[in-house]
Structures are given as structure tokens and as C-alpha cells.
Amino acid sequence: MSIELIKVPDIGGTEGVEVIEICVAVGDQVELEQSLVVLESDKASMEVPSPIAGTVTSIKISDGDELSEGDVILELDTGPVLDDVDIDAVRSEVLLESESESESESEAEPAIDFSISEKTTTPSPSAVDQSFEPKIEMISVPDMGDAENVDVIEVCVNIGDEVAEGDSLIVLETDKASMEVPSPVAGKVVSLAIQEGATASAGMEILQLELAKTPITATEVESSANSLDESVEAPVKSEPITTTQPAPMSADVIVNSSSSGEKFLNSDSVYAGPAVRRLAREIGLDITLVEGTGPRGRIVKDDLKLYIKKALTATPTTTATSGIPRIPDIDFGQFGDVKLESLSKIHRATAQNMHRSWLNVPHVTQFDDADISDLEEFRKSLKAEAEQRGVKITPLPFLLKACAAALRENPKFNASLHTDGQQLVYKQYVNIGIAVDTPLGLVVPVIRDVDKKSIWELAAETIRLAQKAKDRKLKIDDMQGGCFTISSLGSIGGQGFTPIVNTPEVAILGVSKLSVKPLWNGSEFVPAKMLPLSLSYDHRAINGGDAGRFLTYLTAVLADIRRLAL
Ligand code: CAO
């Protein structure tokens, strides 16, 4: 057994490059050039191929690690250990084999620029066989019309990157347009002659690509074999360099920019690295549909995952609203300091429910003021008794009782729309939810059989459930089975608001802060304590007339609570 440490190769001096994918597991048999890991910097993704075949015996890195050249990736068992004699034999074998290969002009594998630990490396025949001459091609800046000395705003590749034909190499920007320079051929970047921030004109060298595999001469193999004393690293041959220019920039590559500084690249020039493109191809995803969140809108693997996750979790509701324009992602940090805070679980659930309701329910909100002058007087007269009973009596228990009566009187409000959209489900019980504001978000505990409970019982239950909500002790059961909801902001303030229906209920009552207003009693204006009410309802289940009747009944009961006895 011969264990070899596989290390991060030369990655163009970039340090701390993130591991975004580990492509193998312990026990896997890997072949020569099989991808081991995918690294991604803010400029490029690169796959690290195995320089040798073998079995993975241990993996030294994890997803998210940041690696630099020379860091150990994993250990490979490459087979039986060869002693010194074996090594000599291998070297002569290589010379002989290479000579004959050279004569027969058979195709050979390219050299791999990869570091293998000297300590543990014992070159096996297969390792040595990998010394071959690559064909180098220089890629230069294409014809850009009249444009000269154009800014290089991005270099999309690094030394060691494998690029496919059409992959972006650099991004150039004039004051009128941005343009990506695509690679005219596939290959591996062996040198970079251009840097971000430089300027470029047509014909200027961008980089050199190692292209096809070509056989090498015996002399070259000899020097390659001799270099094994230092390492098995095979040198990259600087053979006569051919020059390839990308096709002249065409109109569909150069796209006029807008003053907003957005990205101007057409759909063919999607900004993504080779690993991301390959993943998109593998999963059959049209990468042009994916929004990039990387630097300058670069599409990273997480963007593909997010796109698929969204597509999979899209409910019929969201599908139905797919025509809704998306709110653009904005980097708020560009305007000043920002702080990110995760939403609580309750907040996220509320957000989802509100969104669902807002999108599904055609809302109408009707407003009215209830004259609760008498009710307030009566309520105040109960204060001493309330203290004796150990409860606090606010307008809310009266509102609960009055709403229960209004729900009995207007059964459509005590119903839910069947999901088939063809029927109303009338409930024979009157359970009312109360919106409770807690530090972690909004919750709606439900008071059952409100119509059968006394004002004292309702006061006590409101306090008990509100406290439970604030102590985060509510159970699912406490929040189920509601027919109607009251959202009271009366103790906080405001003259009115339009609450969102708490589906599958069909209506919700918003209560705002009471204020003293002049009321015409038929002969004069008198001061009255007016309570602003706003009734939002699902217009699929309820008509304006129904809502008018409900609110008129409710305000009448609140104005004279003796009606509750009728
Ligand atoms: N106008 C004027 N004063 C009012 C009032 C109103 N409409 N409603 C209540 N008040 C008074 C109460 O009488 C009490 O005063 P006193 O102590 O002098 O009697 C004070 O405001 C505080 O009341 P409260 O908030 O303790 O009790 P409540 O019964 O009115 O409400 C609860 C209980 C749990 C509903 C409330 O605490 C709460 O959480 N409200 C917020 C609900 C919310 O966020 N809704 C928005 C949902 S949509 O986003």
C-alpha cells in the first residue's frame, strides 16, 4: 500500500479559496483526472483533478474550508510501495515506453501540474506515465471595433482553471458597454497576462491555455523522468505557442449599458464558472433563469440550489402569482452599515400566513365608529368588582361578546370558504381569536364558545391567553379552531387600519384607539367616546351589504350593550 497526500495545486497565488464541493468519499476509487474537490473564489470556480488513480483513504477537508496552494486535500492509496530498485526500474521503463510511444505517435495524457508530498510519494508507473507535452495556445483580446484601452473590470479565471469553449475569461467595460470575452477553445489556464484594473486593446494577450494532448519526445521524457528526484511534478512545456483570438465582439456580446450600473450581459453570456455551468447542465436547469448573488451577479452553486428549492416548494398559490414582478435584491451595505437579524420562527410563520392571505383573498375593509360612551361608563363602574375578582376589565371582553352576537346574527361571517370554492362551511360554534403582540411576533390564541361565556370569563381568559402567549407557552390547540379574529391596537394608538384576514376565516375586526368626538344627538353636539372599527372581509365569501349589516349591528350592540340580552 502506498499512501499519497494530494494537495491543492498552484491556484495562481489566490489564498483562502472556499471548498464548495467535495466530489469523492472515503473508499472511492478515483481515476486519473477525476474531480476531487471544487474550489471557488470570488472570481472563479475550479475543479481539482486527481493527479493519480487510487483509493481515497481519508479526506482532510470539509465543505466551506478555505484552502491555499499546498494544503492537503486527501490521502490516496495508490497500490503497492516500490523500493528504490523499483523506482529505477520504473524510470528506465518510462524512458523505454516513452520512446516507443513517441515513435508510434500514440496519444498520451497531458502533464498535470500538481504537488504530491515528497515524503509519502513513491512514483508508480501510472504516475510517471502522466508526463506529456501539452499544446499551449495564447488567447488575446478580440477586435473591439474602435475601442482601445478598455478597462478590465474582471478576470474570471485563475491559473489552473479548466475552461470550456464559451466560458468567460475577462470582462471589459467602456463608458458605454460591458462585454465578456469568451474563450474560443476549451483548455486549462496555464498563465495569465492580464489583471483586473488594467486596460486592454485588441490583440493584447489575455492568457495561455493548455489545449490538446500531444505525444512528447524521448529527450523530453528523459528530462521529465530525471526530475523525479525532486518530485513527480511534470513540467508544463513551453512549446511553440499558437495564438487564438476570440471572435470579434458582435452586437450580442456588446450590450449597451444603462446608467444604473446594472449588469448588461445577454443570456448567452451567463456569468458563472465551469463547475456551476456543469452542475446546471447535469440537473437540466436553464442557467439563464437563475439570478446570481455572487460578486457582480455571478451565479454560484447556492443560486442553483435556491432556484430549485424555490421551484420545488412553490405552492399552487405562488404558481398562480408567478406573474408578480420580483422585488430586486439590493445590497443595502452600499448605502451604509447594516445588520442582519434572523426572523423568529413565529415571525416567519406569520409572514407566510399574511402573504398567503394577501395573495389569495380579495380584501375589502369597511370602517365605522362605535359610540361606546355608555359602555365605558359601565366598564369603569365594574373596576372595583374586577379587582375583587382578580381580573382587569378592558373594552376587549365587551368587543368579544358583541362580535359573538354579530357572528350569530350574520352567520356568513362565522364561516369559511370551502377549498373547492363552491361552498361555504358554516360553523355552529363561535370561537374568536385575539391577535397578541409578543416580543417574538404576532400570535393568535383562540377563545372558545365566546357566545356562551360571561364578560368576566372572557376578561379572565383574555388575560390568561395573552400571558401564555407572552411567556411562549401557547400550545397548537390554543391557536386552532378560530372563526373570526379581533386585532386590537386600541391600547397602542392609531385612528384606523386595514387588518389582513386570518385565513381560512373570512373576516377580521381591527380596533383602534377610542377618542372623544362631537356627536350630533338630533338637537346638539355632545361629546362621545368613539371607538374606530375596521372590518376586513373576504369578498369571495361576503358582500358589501353583509359587511354593512354586520358592522351596523356591532356598533349598535356596543353603543347599547343591553342589546346583548335580547
Ligand atoms: N382605546 C383606548 N384604550 C384602550 C383600547 C382602545 N380601543 N383598548 C384597550 N385600551 C386600554 C385598556 O383599557 C387599558 O387601559 P386601562 O389599564 O386604563 O384600563 C390599556 O389600554 C391597555 O390594555 P391592554 O392592552 O392591556 O389590554 P387589551 O385587553 O386592550 O388587549 C391584548 C389585550 C392581548 C390584545 C393586547 O395586549 C395586545 O397584544 N394588543 C396588540 C395586538 C396586535 O398587535 N394587533 C395587531 C395585529 S395586525 O398586525
XYZ file of C-alpha atoms and ligand atoms in Angstrom:
615
model
C 0.000 0.000 0.000
C 1.387 3.413 -0.935
C -0.315 6.449 0.520
C -0.008 9.728 -1.305
C -1.052 13.103 0.027
C -2.954 15.045 -2.583
C -2.520 18.764 -2.165
C -4.025 21.923 -3.580
C -2.136 22.729 -6.789
C -0.938 26.126 -7.940
C -4.058 28.308 -7.950
C -2.464 31.442 -9.211
C -1.436 32.765 -5.833
C -5.044 33.009 -4.605
C -5.293 32.196 -0.916
C -8.197 31.035 1.211
C -10.297 29.664 -1.650
C -13.514 28.119 -0.428
C -14.295 24.420 -0.805
C -17.764 24.354 -2.318
C -17.936 20.680 -3.109
C -16.126 17.504 -2.170
C -16.682 15.147 -5.080
C -15.369 11.929 -3.514
C -15.810 9.941 -0.302
C -13.527 7.663 1.708
C -13.349 4.294 -0.041
C -13.986 5.713 -3.505
C -11.789 4.515 -6.342
C -10.726 7.602 -8.221
C -9.348 7.716 -11.673
C -6.668 9.915 -13.052
C -8.045 13.462 -13.552
C -11.289 12.665 -11.768
C -12.510 15.755 -9.907
C -11.721 15.614 -6.201
C -12.972 18.968 -4.984
C -14.422 22.156 -6.367
C -12.925 25.380 -5.073
C -14.466 28.747 -5.631
C -13.013 32.193 -5.195
C -14.952 35.368 -5.887
C -13.533 35.275 -9.394
C -13.685 31.664 -10.481
C -14.623 28.102 -9.714
C -12.033 25.431 -10.241
C -12.160 21.704 -10.040
C -9.106 19.979 -8.662
C -8.491 16.792 -10.623
C -6.713 13.799 -9.185
C -3.126 13.599 -10.406
C -3.140 9.883 -9.929
C -5.503 6.933 -9.702
C -6.121 5.287 -6.355
C -8.454 4.685 -3.458
C -9.432 7.520 -1.108
C -8.308 6.527 2.394
C -9.048 9.782 4.184
C -10.351 13.269 3.439
C -8.659 16.142 5.222
C -11.026 18.972 4.334
C -14.683 19.854 4.752
C -17.191 21.884 2.773
C -16.654 25.576 3.445
C -12.960 25.231 4.364
C -10.692 27.835 2.872
C -7.657 26.403 1.135
C -4.425 27.668 -0.342
C -1.770 26.088 -2.506
C -0.101 23.123 -0.780
C -2.926 22.376 1.670
C -3.612 18.650 1.919
C -6.932 17.635 0.392
C -6.949 13.907 0.903
C -4.912 10.700 1.020
C -4.920 8.219 -1.815
C -3.794 4.626 -1.657
C -2.124 4.121 -4.996
C -1.136 0.461 -4.606
C 1.978 -1.467 -3.529
C 5.031 0.523 -2.353
C 8.012 0.421 -4.684
C 11.503 0.284 -3.251
C 14.492 2.190 -4.665
C 15.254 -0.590 -7.114
C 11.680 -0.494 -8.293
C 11.914 3.264 -8.824
C 14.974 2.884 -11.040
C 13.202 0.187 -12.938
C 10.210 2.456 -13.353
C 12.364 5.281 -14.641
C 14.005 3.117 -17.308
C 10.638 1.653 -18.137
C 9.311 5.156 -18.646
C 12.180 6.063 -20.913
C 11.644 2.969 -22.974
C 7.880 3.294 -23.057
C 8.034 6.959 -23.926
C 10.479 6.391 -26.721
C 8.285 3.773 -28.245
C 5.212 5.939 -27.731
C 6.994 8.809 -29.389
C 7.878 6.643 -32.322
C 4.401 5.267 -32.692
C 2.908 8.739 -32.139
C 0.261 7.297 -29.900
C -1.825 9.787 -27.928
C -0.782 10.478 -24.357
C -2.341 12.151 -21.306
C -1.288 15.743 -20.573
C 1.075 16.646 -17.775
C -0.598 17.591 -14.525
C 0.755 20.482 -12.546
C 0.089 19.079 -9.113
C 2.022 18.754 -5.880
C 2.300 15.395 -4.219
C 4.014 15.127 -0.849
C 7.689 14.234 -1.235
C 7.661 12.317 1.998
C 4.970 9.897 1.019
C 5.323 9.954 -2.723
C 6.623 6.887 -4.396
C 6.103 7.301 -8.084
C 4.235 4.435 -9.533
C 4.337 3.646 -13.204
C 0.960 5.222 -13.675
C 2.126 8.437 -12.054
C 5.174 8.706 -14.212
C 3.204 7.891 -17.313
C 1.420 11.181 -16.883
C 4.289 13.296 -18.235
C 3.221 14.511 -21.601
C 3.566 17.609 -23.626
C 0.590 19.929 -23.668
C -0.252 22.240 -26.522
C -0.283 25.849 -25.424
C -2.437 28.427 -27.075
C -2.348 32.128 -26.422
C -5.725 33.843 -26.188
C -5.758 37.516 -26.991
C -8.242 40.377 -26.821
C -10.532 40.263 -29.861
C -11.338 43.056 -32.252
C -13.481 45.587 -30.367
C -14.196 47.972 -33.203
C -12.774 51.399 -32.407
C -12.483 50.761 -28.682
C -8.972 50.909 -27.257
C -7.542 50.799 -23.763
C -10.739 49.370 -22.381
C -10.890 48.751 -18.621
C -10.536 45.170 -17.470
C -13.122 45.083 -14.697
C -12.942 41.396 -14.007
C -10.674 38.443 -14.664
C -12.995 35.464 -14.464
C -10.413 32.684 -14.408
C -7.339 31.729 -12.491
C -4.274 29.719 -13.336
C -5.244 26.067 -13.154
C -8.881 26.627 -14.140
C -10.374 24.376 -16.765
C -12.417 26.482 -19.155
C -14.908 25.293 -21.683
C -15.325 26.913 -25.039
C -17.512 29.966 -24.481
C -16.667 30.406 -20.797
C -15.956 33.996 -19.868
C -12.288 34.842 -19.482
C -12.403 38.536 -18.714
C -14.991 41.312 -18.532
C -14.196 44.614 -20.219
C -16.064 47.846 -19.646
C -16.145 51.101 -21.566
C -18.310 54.047 -20.578
C -20.936 52.683 -22.970
C -20.897 48.939 -22.534
C -19.652 45.893 -20.711
C -18.535 42.840 -22.572
C -17.396 39.402 -21.633
C -14.583 37.880 -23.615
C -15.424 34.223 -24.068
C -12.829 31.523 -24.539
C -12.662 30.420 -28.175
C -11.409 26.963 -27.150
C -11.523 24.630 -24.191
C -8.427 24.150 -22.082
C -6.616 24.749 -18.860
C -5.296 28.187 -17.922
C -1.523 27.983 -17.547
C -0.672 31.668 -17.405
C -2.454 34.980 -17.073
C -1.112 38.092 -18.755
C -3.837 40.491 -17.734
C -5.046 41.772 -14.406
C -8.156 43.381 -13.048
C -7.811 47.158 -13.272
C -5.550 47.057 -16.328
C -6.600 48.311 -19.743
C -6.789 46.195 -22.856
C -6.785 46.690 -26.605
C -7.327 44.272 -29.470
C -4.538 41.729 -29.901
C -3.226 42.023 -26.342
C -2.503 38.684 -24.667
C -5.090 37.630 -22.086
C -3.799 34.233 -21.085
C -2.369 30.955 -22.253
C -4.403 27.813 -22.410
C -3.111 24.270 -22.363
C -5.113 22.623 -25.097
C -4.893 19.161 -26.526
C -2.835 16.192 -25.623
C 0.193 15.617 -27.829
C 2.902 12.988 -27.608
C 6.332 14.059 -26.392
C 9.831 13.198 -27.481
C 12.181 10.781 -25.786
C 14.519 13.579 -24.714
C 11.679 15.407 -23.056
C 10.580 12.247 -21.276
C 14.131 11.747 -20.090
C 14.301 15.171 -18.545
C 10.866 14.611 -17.118
C 11.910 11.302 -15.597
C 15.109 12.795 -14.193
C 13.119 15.476 -12.460
C 11.503 12.740 -10.369
C 14.330 13.125 -7.874
C 12.694 16.353 -6.737
C 9.089 15.403 -7.222
C 6.783 13.693 -9.646
C 5.503 17.077 -10.726
C 5.671 17.209 -14.504
C 6.745 20.458 -16.104
C 4.469 22.325 -18.436
C 6.226 22.513 -21.789
C 6.512 25.853 -23.459
C 6.247 24.573 -26.963
C 5.811 26.951 -29.875
C 2.799 28.947 -28.847
C -0.089 29.399 -31.214
C -2.332 32.384 -30.819
C -6.076 32.239 -30.805
C -8.306 35.251 -30.747
C -11.867 35.074 -29.683
C -14.217 36.029 -32.466
C -14.616 39.783 -32.908
C -17.113 41.208 -30.459
C -20.510 41.069 -32.004
C -23.527 43.158 -31.212
C -24.958 40.471 -28.991
C -21.845 40.456 -26.854
C -21.558 44.191 -26.555
C -24.737 45.386 -24.988
C -25.419 48.999 -24.186
C -25.250 49.752 -20.526
C -27.726 51.665 -18.510
C -26.812 54.485 -16.197
C -27.895 52.430 -13.195
C -24.759 50.352 -13.408
C -26.642 47.075 -13.721
C -25.247 44.035 -15.474
C -25.548 44.187 -19.230
C -24.742 40.665 -20.292
C -27.032 38.853 -22.651
C -28.492 35.476 -21.793
C -25.830 33.609 -23.730
C -23.114 35.223 -21.687
C -24.324 33.983 -18.322
C -21.825 34.864 -15.647
C -20.916 31.567 -14.000
C -17.893 29.348 -13.572
C -17.381 25.972 -15.206
C -18.377 23.952 -12.144
C -21.636 25.842 -11.793
C -22.390 25.548 -15.504
C -21.703 21.840 -15.380
C -23.958 21.372 -12.364
C -26.719 23.268 -14.161
C -26.258 21.040 -17.204
C -26.285 17.914 -15.050
C -29.569 18.796 -13.410
C -31.083 20.064 -16.632
C -31.504 23.600 -15.344
C -31.577 26.530 -17.755
C -28.900 28.646 -16.119
C -30.160 31.804 -17.792
C -33.194 31.683 -15.472
C -31.030 31.791 -12.370
C -30.213 35.023 -10.635
C -26.616 35.312 -9.497
C -25.853 36.533 -5.992
C -22.070 36.376 -6.249
C -19.892 39.392 -6.892
C -21.181 41.325 -9.908
C -24.108 38.949 -10.135
C -22.008 35.859 -10.634
C -24.084 32.687 -10.408
C -22.772 30.395 -7.678
C -23.844 26.878 -6.792
C -26.047 28.123 -3.962
C -28.020 30.154 -6.502
C -28.824 26.981 -8.433
C -29.838 25.234 -5.209
C -32.004 28.145 -4.148
C -33.654 28.292 -7.564
C -34.515 24.601 -7.418
C -35.635 24.793 -3.796
C -37.979 27.639 -4.647
C -39.327 25.784 -7.646
C -39.928 22.652 -5.568
C -41.559 24.419 -2.653
C -43.716 26.663 -4.796
C -47.314 26.064 -3.768
C -50.194 26.422 -6.197
C -50.633 29.857 -4.619
C -47.224 31.071 -5.636
C -47.563 29.474 -9.029
C -50.752 31.375 -9.540
C -48.919 34.577 -8.762
C -45.879 33.884 -10.840
C -46.660 36.962 -12.892
C -45.872 39.162 -9.897
C -42.641 41.051 -10.508
C -39.922 40.050 -8.086
C -38.617 42.622 -5.636
C -34.990 43.115 -6.661
C -32.177 42.088 -4.333
C -30.392 45.162 -3.124
C -27.053 45.336 -1.394
C -28.063 47.784 1.352
C -24.481 47.794 2.588
C -23.602 50.106 -0.286
C -25.602 52.891 1.408
C -24.267 52.461 4.939
C -23.754 49.947 7.717
C -26.338 47.209 8.020
C -27.008 44.420 10.498
C -28.658 41.108 9.643
C -31.045 39.521 12.119
C -32.923 36.303 11.503
C -36.688 36.400 11.787
C -38.103 34.385 14.668
C -39.980 31.211 13.801
C -43.241 32.914 14.777
C -42.439 35.926 12.643
C -41.648 33.735 9.652
C -44.870 31.764 10.079
C -46.874 34.995 10.365
C -45.162 36.417 7.299
C -46.057 33.314 5.332
C -49.679 33.331 6.503
C -50.075 37.033 5.776
C -48.565 36.658 2.336
C -50.796 33.694 1.553
C -53.865 35.538 2.700
C -52.938 38.763 0.920
C -52.430 36.913 -2.337
C -55.482 34.655 -2.111
C -58.140 36.817 -0.569
C -59.758 39.749 -2.313
C -59.871 42.061 0.693
C -62.334 44.818 1.352
C -62.217 46.892 4.536
C -65.196 48.752 5.900
C -64.886 51.408 8.611
C -67.199 52.690 11.299
C -67.024 54.295 14.736
C -68.942 52.841 17.658
C -70.167 55.197 20.344
C -69.031 53.375 23.464
C -69.653 56.229 25.910
C -72.159 54.183 27.933
C -70.047 51.048 27.702
C -67.046 52.942 29.029
C -69.063 54.282 31.919
C -70.331 50.818 32.729
C -66.823 49.359 32.378
C -65.416 51.909 34.809
C -68.193 51.102 37.269
C -67.009 47.494 37.234
C -63.406 48.306 38.168
C -63.756 47.632 41.884
C -65.542 44.366 41.286
C -62.956 43.415 38.663
C -60.205 43.933 41.216
C -62.048 41.719 43.669
C -62.309 39.040 41.003
C -58.617 39.449 40.178
C -59.168 40.475 36.536
C -58.620 43.627 34.554
C -61.565 44.721 32.503
C -60.727 46.471 29.242
C -63.028 47.112 26.244
C -61.847 43.818 24.728
C -64.171 41.361 26.583
C -67.139 43.533 25.565
C -65.910 43.526 21.981
C -65.624 39.743 22.104
C -69.147 39.378 23.405
C -70.546 41.877 20.899
C -68.729 40.185 17.991
C -70.085 36.794 19.058
C -73.592 38.219 18.890
C -72.864 39.785 15.487
C -71.484 36.470 14.222
C -74.632 34.658 15.358
C -76.718 37.319 13.672
C -74.609 37.226 10.463
C -73.607 33.578 10.041
C -71.706 34.200 6.790
C -69.015 35.831 8.953
C -68.816 32.669 11.049
C -67.958 30.564 8.029
C -65.050 29.504 5.822
C -64.929 29.214 2.086
C -64.583 25.571 1.059
C -61.356 24.907 -0.837
C -63.440 23.862 -3.842
C -64.591 27.481 -3.983
C -68.183 26.256 -4.388
C -69.417 26.067 -0.794
C -69.437 27.941 2.488
C -68.709 25.966 5.628
C -70.952 27.445 8.331
C -69.630 26.841 11.844
C -72.099 26.139 14.602
C -69.664 27.282 17.296
C -68.328 30.782 17.924
C -64.585 30.753 18.599
C -62.796 34.096 18.341
C -59.051 34.631 18.041
C -57.301 37.641 19.561
C -54.113 38.960 17.995
C -51.452 39.231 20.679
C -48.287 41.181 20.187
C -45.281 39.375 21.708
C -41.561 40.162 21.506
C -41.148 37.180 19.172
C -44.007 38.145 16.893
C -47.737 38.030 16.475
C -49.765 35.066 17.727
C -53.497 34.491 17.729
C -54.801 32.400 20.630
C -58.437 31.403 20.302
C -61.161 31.821 22.899
C -63.756 29.095 22.508
C -67.525 29.428 22.713
C -67.374 33.166 23.218
C -71.155 33.423 22.831
C -71.625 31.194 25.894
C -69.184 32.978 28.194
C -69.719 35.911 30.529
C -67.815 39.190 30.312
C -65.895 38.154 33.465
C -64.959 34.817 31.963
C -63.889 36.479 28.729
C -61.792 39.052 30.621
C -60.069 36.295 32.595
C -59.476 34.159 29.531
C -58.064 37.065 27.519
C -55.559 37.808 30.270
C -54.656 34.133 30.668
C -54.098 33.545 26.928
C -52.254 36.844 26.380
C -49.918 35.983 29.253
C -49.425 32.472 27.907
C -48.585 33.981 24.521
C -46.053 36.384 26.001
C -44.492 33.520 28.004
C -44.301 31.425 24.809
C -46.417 28.746 26.444
C -49.238 28.581 23.939
C -49.967 25.138 22.563
C -51.086 24.441 18.999
C -54.508 23.638 20.410
C -54.748 27.145 21.911
C -54.406 28.622 18.439
C -56.704 26.391 16.426
C -60.359 26.443 15.560
C -60.932 30.193 15.270
C -63.947 31.511 13.333
C -63.156 35.237 13.439
C -60.304 37.409 14.757
C -60.092 40.646 16.685
C -56.919 42.658 16.335
C -56.919 45.418 18.914
C -54.371 48.190 18.691
C -56.521 50.353 20.931
C -54.042 50.446 23.773
C -51.287 51.445 21.344
C -52.896 54.105 19.177
C -53.957 54.926 15.638
C -57.222 56.013 14.052
C -57.744 53.000 11.854
C -56.013 50.249 9.886
C -56.856 47.541 7.384
C -56.201 44.159 9.015
C -55.476 41.129 6.844
C -57.993 38.302 7.064
C -56.661 35.363 9.070
C -57.498 32.656 6.534
C -59.390 30.329 6.394
C -61.558 32.723 8.378
C -63.420 35.194 6.227
C -63.317 38.358 8.338
C -61.307 40.203 10.944
C -62.105 43.216 13.094
C -59.460 45.890 13.630
C -59.942 48.020 16.740
C -58.173 51.364 17.103
C -57.845 53.855 19.932
C -61.040 55.442 21.145
C -61.234 59.200 21.133
C -63.766 61.738 22.252
C -65.583 63.248 19.277
C -68.568 65.585 18.909
C -71.715 63.593 18.148
C -74.985 65.157 16.899
C -77.824 63.824 19.069
C -80.579 65.413 16.968
C -80.586 68.752 18.697
C -76.991 69.401 19.706
C -73.414 68.136 19.554
C -72.447 66.101 22.584
C -69.035 64.628 23.442
C -68.935 60.886 22.732
C -66.309 58.211 23.191
C -65.954 56.857 19.707
C -64.224 53.575 19.035
C -62.840 53.235 15.476
C -63.550 49.837 13.967
C -62.344 48.416 10.648
C -63.808 45.230 9.306
C -61.776 43.438 6.608
C -63.505 40.600 4.817
C -63.018 38.092 2.048
C -65.093 39.427 -0.804
C -65.408 35.924 -2.244
C -67.485 34.889 0.772
C -69.003 38.158 1.888
C -70.650 41.007 0.044
C -70.515 44.674 0.939
C -74.159 44.538 2.091
C -73.360 41.686 4.518
C -70.435 43.697 5.862
C -72.572 46.808 6.242
C -75.169 44.838 8.210
C -72.515 43.190 10.396
C -70.826 46.462 11.290
C -74.114 48.290 11.870
C -75.263 45.503 14.188
C -71.939 45.505 16.002
C -71.803 49.260 16.558
C -75.416 49.199 17.762
C -74.629 46.492 20.331
C -71.508 48.310 21.503
C -73.471 51.542 21.779
C -76.069 49.838 23.956
C -74.869 46.591 25.447
C -78.352 45.890 26.836
C -78.951 44.547 23.322
C -76.735 41.610 24.236
C -79.531 40.441 26.457
C -82.059 40.387 23.619
N -58.938 52.576 23.056
C -58.393 53.162 24.124
N -57.867 52.454 25.147
C -57.869 51.125 25.060
C -58.414 50.452 23.968
C -58.970 51.236 22.944
N -59.521 50.662 21.866
N -58.275 49.121 24.164
C -57.661 48.959 25.331
N -57.403 50.163 25.867
C -56.778 50.435 27.137
C -57.227 49.467 28.185
O -58.457 49.823 28.756
C -56.084 49.571 29.141
O -56.194 50.742 29.898
P -56.516 50.706 31.485
O -55.417 49.898 32.046
O -56.509 52.110 31.847
O -57.826 50.050 31.577
C -54.874 49.751 28.223
O -55.401 50.216 27.013
C -54.067 48.516 27.998
O -54.883 47.471 27.550
P -54.264 46.028 27.277
O -53.511 46.069 26.021
O -53.524 45.597 28.481
O -55.472 45.088 27.167
P -56.455 44.792 25.951
O -57.490 43.940 26.520
O -56.919 46.010 25.290
O -55.564 43.976 24.899
C -54.134 42.302 24.007
C -55.030 42.727 25.192
C -53.523 40.990 24.319
C -54.997 42.205 22.766
C -53.060 43.388 23.791
O -52.191 43.383 24.894
C -52.246 43.227 22.533
O -51.324 42.425 22.435
N -52.564 44.028 21.510
C -51.822 44.085 20.261
C -52.499 43.264 19.185
C -51.811 43.479 17.869
O -50.606 43.593 17.771
N -52.588 43.542 16.803
C -52.050 43.836 15.527
C -52.282 42.675 14.655
S -52.064 43.044 12.989
O -50.508 43.246 12.872
